[in-house]
Short mmCIF file of C-alpha atoms in Angstrom, two decimals:
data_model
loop_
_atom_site.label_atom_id
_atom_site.label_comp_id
_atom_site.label_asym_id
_atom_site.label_seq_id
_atom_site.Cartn_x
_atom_site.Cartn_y
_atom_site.Cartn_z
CA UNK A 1470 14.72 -1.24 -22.36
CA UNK A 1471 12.12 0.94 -24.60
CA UNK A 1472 12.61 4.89 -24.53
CA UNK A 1473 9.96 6.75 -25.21
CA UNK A 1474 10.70 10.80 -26.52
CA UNK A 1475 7.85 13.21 -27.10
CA UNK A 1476 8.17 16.09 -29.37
CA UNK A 1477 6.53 18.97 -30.55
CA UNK A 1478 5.57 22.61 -30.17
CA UNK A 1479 6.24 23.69 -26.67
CA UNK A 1480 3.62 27.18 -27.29
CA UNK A 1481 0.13 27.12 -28.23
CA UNK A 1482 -1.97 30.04 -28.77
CA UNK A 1483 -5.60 29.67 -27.05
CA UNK A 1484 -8.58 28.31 -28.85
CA UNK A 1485 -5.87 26.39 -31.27
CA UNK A 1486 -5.07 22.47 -30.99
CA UNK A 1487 -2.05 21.27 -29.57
CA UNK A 1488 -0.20 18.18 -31.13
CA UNK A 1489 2.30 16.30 -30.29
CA UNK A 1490 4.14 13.13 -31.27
CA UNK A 1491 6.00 10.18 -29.37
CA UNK A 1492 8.48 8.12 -30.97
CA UNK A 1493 9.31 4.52 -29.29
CA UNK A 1494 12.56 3.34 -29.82
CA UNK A 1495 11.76 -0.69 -30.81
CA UNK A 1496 8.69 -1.64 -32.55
CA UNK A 1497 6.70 -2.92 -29.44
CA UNK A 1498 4.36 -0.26 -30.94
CA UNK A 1499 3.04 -3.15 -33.01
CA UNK A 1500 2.58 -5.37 -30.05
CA UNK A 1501 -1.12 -6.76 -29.02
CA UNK A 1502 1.00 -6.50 -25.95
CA UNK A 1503 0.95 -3.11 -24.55
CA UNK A 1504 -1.48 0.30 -24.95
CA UNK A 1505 0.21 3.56 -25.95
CA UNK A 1506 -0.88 6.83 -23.76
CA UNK A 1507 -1.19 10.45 -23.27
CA UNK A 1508 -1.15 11.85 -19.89
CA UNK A 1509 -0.50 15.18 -18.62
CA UNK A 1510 0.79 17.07 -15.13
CA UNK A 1511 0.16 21.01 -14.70
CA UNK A 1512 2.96 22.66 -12.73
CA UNK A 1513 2.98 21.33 -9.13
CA UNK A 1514 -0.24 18.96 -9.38
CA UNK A 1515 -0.56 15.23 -10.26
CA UNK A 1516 -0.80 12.96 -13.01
CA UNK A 1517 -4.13 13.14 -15.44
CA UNK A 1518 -4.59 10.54 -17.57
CA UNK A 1519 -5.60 11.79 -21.02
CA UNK A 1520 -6.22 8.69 -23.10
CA UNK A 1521 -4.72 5.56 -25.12
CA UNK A 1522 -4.82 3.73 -27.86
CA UNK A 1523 -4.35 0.04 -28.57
CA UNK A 1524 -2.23 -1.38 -31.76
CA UNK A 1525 -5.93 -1.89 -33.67
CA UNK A 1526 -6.61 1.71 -33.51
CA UNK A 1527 -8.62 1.24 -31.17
CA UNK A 1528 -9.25 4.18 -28.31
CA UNK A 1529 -10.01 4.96 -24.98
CA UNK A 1530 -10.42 8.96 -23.40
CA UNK A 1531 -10.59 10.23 -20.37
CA UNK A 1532 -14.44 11.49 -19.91
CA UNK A 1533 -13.52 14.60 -19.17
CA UNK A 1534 -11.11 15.27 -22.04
CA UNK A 1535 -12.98 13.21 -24.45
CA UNK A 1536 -15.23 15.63 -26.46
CA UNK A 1537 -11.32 17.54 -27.41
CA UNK A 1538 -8.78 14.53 -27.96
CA UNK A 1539 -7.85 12.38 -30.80
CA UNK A 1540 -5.28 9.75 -30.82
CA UNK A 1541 -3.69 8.12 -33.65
CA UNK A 1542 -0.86 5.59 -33.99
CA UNK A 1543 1.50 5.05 -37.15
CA UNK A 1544 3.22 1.54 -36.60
CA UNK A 1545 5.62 2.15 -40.06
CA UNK A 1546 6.92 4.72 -38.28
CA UNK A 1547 6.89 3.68 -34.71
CA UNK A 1548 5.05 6.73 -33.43
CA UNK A 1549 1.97 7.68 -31.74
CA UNK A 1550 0.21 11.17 -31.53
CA UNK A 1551 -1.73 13.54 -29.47
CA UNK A 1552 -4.28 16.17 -30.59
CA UNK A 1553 -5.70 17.88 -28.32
CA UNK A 1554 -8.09 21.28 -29.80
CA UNK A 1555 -9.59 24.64 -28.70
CA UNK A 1556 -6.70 24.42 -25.67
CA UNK A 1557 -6.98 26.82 -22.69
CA UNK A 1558 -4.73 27.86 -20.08
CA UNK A 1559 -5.77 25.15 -17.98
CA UNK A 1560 -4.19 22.78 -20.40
CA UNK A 1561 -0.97 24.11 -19.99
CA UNK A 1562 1.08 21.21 -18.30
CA UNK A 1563 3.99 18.46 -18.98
CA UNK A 1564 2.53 16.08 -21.02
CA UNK A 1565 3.99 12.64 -21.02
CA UNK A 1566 3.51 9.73 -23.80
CA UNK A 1567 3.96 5.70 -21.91
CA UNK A 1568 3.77 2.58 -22.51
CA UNK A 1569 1.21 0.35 -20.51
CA UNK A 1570 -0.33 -3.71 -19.93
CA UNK A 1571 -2.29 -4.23 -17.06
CA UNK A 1572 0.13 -6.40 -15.32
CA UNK A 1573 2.95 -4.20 -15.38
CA UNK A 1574 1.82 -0.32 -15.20
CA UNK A 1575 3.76 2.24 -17.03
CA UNK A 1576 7.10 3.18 -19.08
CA UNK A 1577 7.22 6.78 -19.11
CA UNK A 1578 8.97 8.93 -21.88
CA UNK A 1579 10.64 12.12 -19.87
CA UNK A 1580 7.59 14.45 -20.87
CA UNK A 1581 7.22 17.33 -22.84
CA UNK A 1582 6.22 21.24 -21.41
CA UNK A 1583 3.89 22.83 -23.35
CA UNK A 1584 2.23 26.37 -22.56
CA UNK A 1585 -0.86 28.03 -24.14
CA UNK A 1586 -0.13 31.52 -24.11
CA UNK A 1587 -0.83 34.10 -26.33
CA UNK B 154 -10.51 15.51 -6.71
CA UNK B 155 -8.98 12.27 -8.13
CA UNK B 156 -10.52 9.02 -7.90
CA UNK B 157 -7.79 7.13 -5.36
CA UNK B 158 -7.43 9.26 -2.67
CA UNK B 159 -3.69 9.40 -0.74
CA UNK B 160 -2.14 11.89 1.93
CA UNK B 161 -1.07 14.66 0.36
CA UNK B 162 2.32 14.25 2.83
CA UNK B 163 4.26 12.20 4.67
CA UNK B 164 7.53 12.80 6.54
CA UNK B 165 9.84 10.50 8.50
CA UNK B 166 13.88 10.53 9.62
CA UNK B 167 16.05 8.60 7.99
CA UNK B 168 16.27 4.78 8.90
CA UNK B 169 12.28 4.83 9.73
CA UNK B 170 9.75 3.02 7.83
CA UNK B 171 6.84 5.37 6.50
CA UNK B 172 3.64 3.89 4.52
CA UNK B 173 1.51 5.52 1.75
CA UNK B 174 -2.26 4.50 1.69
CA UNK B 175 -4.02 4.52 -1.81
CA UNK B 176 -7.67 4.11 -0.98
CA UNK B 177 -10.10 3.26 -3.86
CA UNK B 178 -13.53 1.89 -4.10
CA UNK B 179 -15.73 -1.05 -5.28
CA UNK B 180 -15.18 0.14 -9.32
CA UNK B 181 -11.50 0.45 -8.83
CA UNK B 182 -8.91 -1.48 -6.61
CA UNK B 183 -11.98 -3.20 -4.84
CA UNK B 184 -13.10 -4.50 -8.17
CA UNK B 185 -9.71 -6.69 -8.31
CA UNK B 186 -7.85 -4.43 -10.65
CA UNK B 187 -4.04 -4.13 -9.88
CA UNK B 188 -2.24 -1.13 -8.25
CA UNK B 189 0.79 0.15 -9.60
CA UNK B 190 3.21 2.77 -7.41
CA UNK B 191 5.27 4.94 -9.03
CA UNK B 192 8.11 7.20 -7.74
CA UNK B 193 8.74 10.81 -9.00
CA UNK B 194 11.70 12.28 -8.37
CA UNK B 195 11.85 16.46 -8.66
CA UNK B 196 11.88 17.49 -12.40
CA UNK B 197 11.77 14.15 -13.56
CA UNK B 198 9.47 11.82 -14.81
CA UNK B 199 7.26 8.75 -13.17
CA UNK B 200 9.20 5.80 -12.84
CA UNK B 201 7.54 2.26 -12.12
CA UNK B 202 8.39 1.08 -8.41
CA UNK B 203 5.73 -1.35 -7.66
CA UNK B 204 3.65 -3.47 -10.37
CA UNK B 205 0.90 -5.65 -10.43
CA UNK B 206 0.09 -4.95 -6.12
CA UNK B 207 3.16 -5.92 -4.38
CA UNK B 208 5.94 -6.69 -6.77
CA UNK B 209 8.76 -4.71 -7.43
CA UNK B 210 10.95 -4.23 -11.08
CA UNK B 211 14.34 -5.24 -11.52
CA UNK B 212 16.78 -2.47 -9.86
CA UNK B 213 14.28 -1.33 -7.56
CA UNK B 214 15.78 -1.76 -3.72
CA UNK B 215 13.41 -4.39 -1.63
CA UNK B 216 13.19 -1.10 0.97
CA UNK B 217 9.98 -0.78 -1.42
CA UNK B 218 7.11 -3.07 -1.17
CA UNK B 219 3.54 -2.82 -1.76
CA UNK B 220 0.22 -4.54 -0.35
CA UNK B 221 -3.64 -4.64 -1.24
CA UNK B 222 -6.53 -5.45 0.67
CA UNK B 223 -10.18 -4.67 -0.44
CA UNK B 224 -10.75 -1.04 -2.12
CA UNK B 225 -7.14 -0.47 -0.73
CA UNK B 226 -3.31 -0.19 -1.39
CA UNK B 227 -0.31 0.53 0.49
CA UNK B 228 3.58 1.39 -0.47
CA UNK B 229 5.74 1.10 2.46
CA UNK B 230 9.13 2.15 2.63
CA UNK B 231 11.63 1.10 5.41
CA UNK B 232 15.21 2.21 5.99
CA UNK B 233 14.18 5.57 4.57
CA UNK B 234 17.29 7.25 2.84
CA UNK B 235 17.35 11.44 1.39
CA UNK B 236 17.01 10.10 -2.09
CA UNK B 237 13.62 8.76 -1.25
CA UNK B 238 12.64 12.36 -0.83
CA UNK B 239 9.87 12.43 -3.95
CA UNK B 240 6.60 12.36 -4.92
CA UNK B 241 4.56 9.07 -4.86
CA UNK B 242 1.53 8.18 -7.35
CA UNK B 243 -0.69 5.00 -7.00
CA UNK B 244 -2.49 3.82 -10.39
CA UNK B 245 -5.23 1.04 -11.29
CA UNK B 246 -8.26 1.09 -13.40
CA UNK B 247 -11.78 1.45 -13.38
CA UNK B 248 -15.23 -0.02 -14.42
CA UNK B 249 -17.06 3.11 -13.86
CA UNK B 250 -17.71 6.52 -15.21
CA UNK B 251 -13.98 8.16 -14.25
CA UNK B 252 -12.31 6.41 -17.43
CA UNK B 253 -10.43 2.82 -17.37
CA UNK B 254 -7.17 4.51 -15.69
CA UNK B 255 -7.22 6.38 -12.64
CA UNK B 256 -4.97 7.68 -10.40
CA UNK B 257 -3.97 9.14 -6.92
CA UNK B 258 -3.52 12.81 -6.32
CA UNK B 259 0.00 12.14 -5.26
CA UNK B 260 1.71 12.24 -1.99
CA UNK B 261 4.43 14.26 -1.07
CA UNK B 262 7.54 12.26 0.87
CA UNK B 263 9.42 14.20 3.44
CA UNK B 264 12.86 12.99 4.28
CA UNK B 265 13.35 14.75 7.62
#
């Protein structure tokens, strides 16, 4: 069964970019199988789905994010990463990195809090 | 406002059978995409409980199932037990201008 961990800064100062990284424990990563995404949940609201990317490099964003995210993928290493810039309070939320196909939804990693606070 | 709408609640007593509508449109479920169902328990993450409309992954009890007809989806769960108590998300995708995943705002299960 893949795992999926997230890591990085759980703090962000406003107007600065928050990045984070999500390691996959087999190398699936390198798949043509599955799509590797970002997507985020603010304290006591649902799921937003922030983007993915396919093992080409290839992207898709959420329209509403789009304009502030940028996801890259790094097969040698097994790892895929989110950066997301000039972050407000409003993107303060538990962000969660998963593994997807259209036949068989998502594998969630067990997400990561970060806070943009001053 | 998210793109598949759901109850925000539902409540039943244990032993009952409640159901969970997803309802989508003609650039979503209606378009023939697939509707996933997930199950989140409190302070944990998603986990997959229904795939691909109506089937469920290994480990997950056949109280679950799922259905889809038109620019819906249901979950429905029978012999409801406390541990059901969690929050419930339907997924698919989308040919329009929301992005190619969307999903429901969530609905809150009530074990009474």
């Amino acid at each position: 069964q893949v795992q999926l961990q997230e890591s990085g800064p759980g703090l962000v100062k406003p107007s600065q970019t928050l990045s984070l990284t999500c390691t996959v424990s087999d190398n699936s990563i390198s798949s043509s199988y599955f799509y590797w995404n970002w997507i985020r949940q603010p304290a006591g609201k649902g799921l937003e789905w922030i983007g993915r990317i396919y093992t080409t490099g290839s992207t898709k964003y959420s329209p509403s994010l789009k304009s502030r995210v940028t996801l890259s993928l790094d097969t040698s290493k097994n790892q895929f990463s989110l950066k997301l810039s000039s972050v407000t309070a409003a993107d303060t939320a538990v962000y969660y990195c998963a593994r997807s196909n259209y036949t068989y939804g998502y594998t969630w990693g067990q997400g990561t809090l970060v806070t943009v606070s001053s | 406002q998210s793109v598949l709408t759901q109850p925000p609640s539902v409540s039943g007593a244990p032993g009952q059978r409640v159901t969970i509508s997803c309802t989508g449109s003609s650039s979503n479920i209606g378009a023939g995409y697939d509707v996933h169902w997930y199950q989140q328990l409190p302070g944990s993450a998603p986990k997959l409980l229904i795939y691909g409309n109506n089937n469920r992954p290994s480990g997950v009890p056949d109280r679950f199932s799922g259905s889809k007809s038109g620019t819906s989806a249901s979950l429905a769960i029978t012999g409801l037990q406390a541990e059901d108590e969690a929050d419930y998300y339907c997924q698919s995708y989308d040919s329009g201008l929301s992005g190619p995943v969307v999903f429901g705002g969530g609905t809150k299960l009530t074990v009474l």
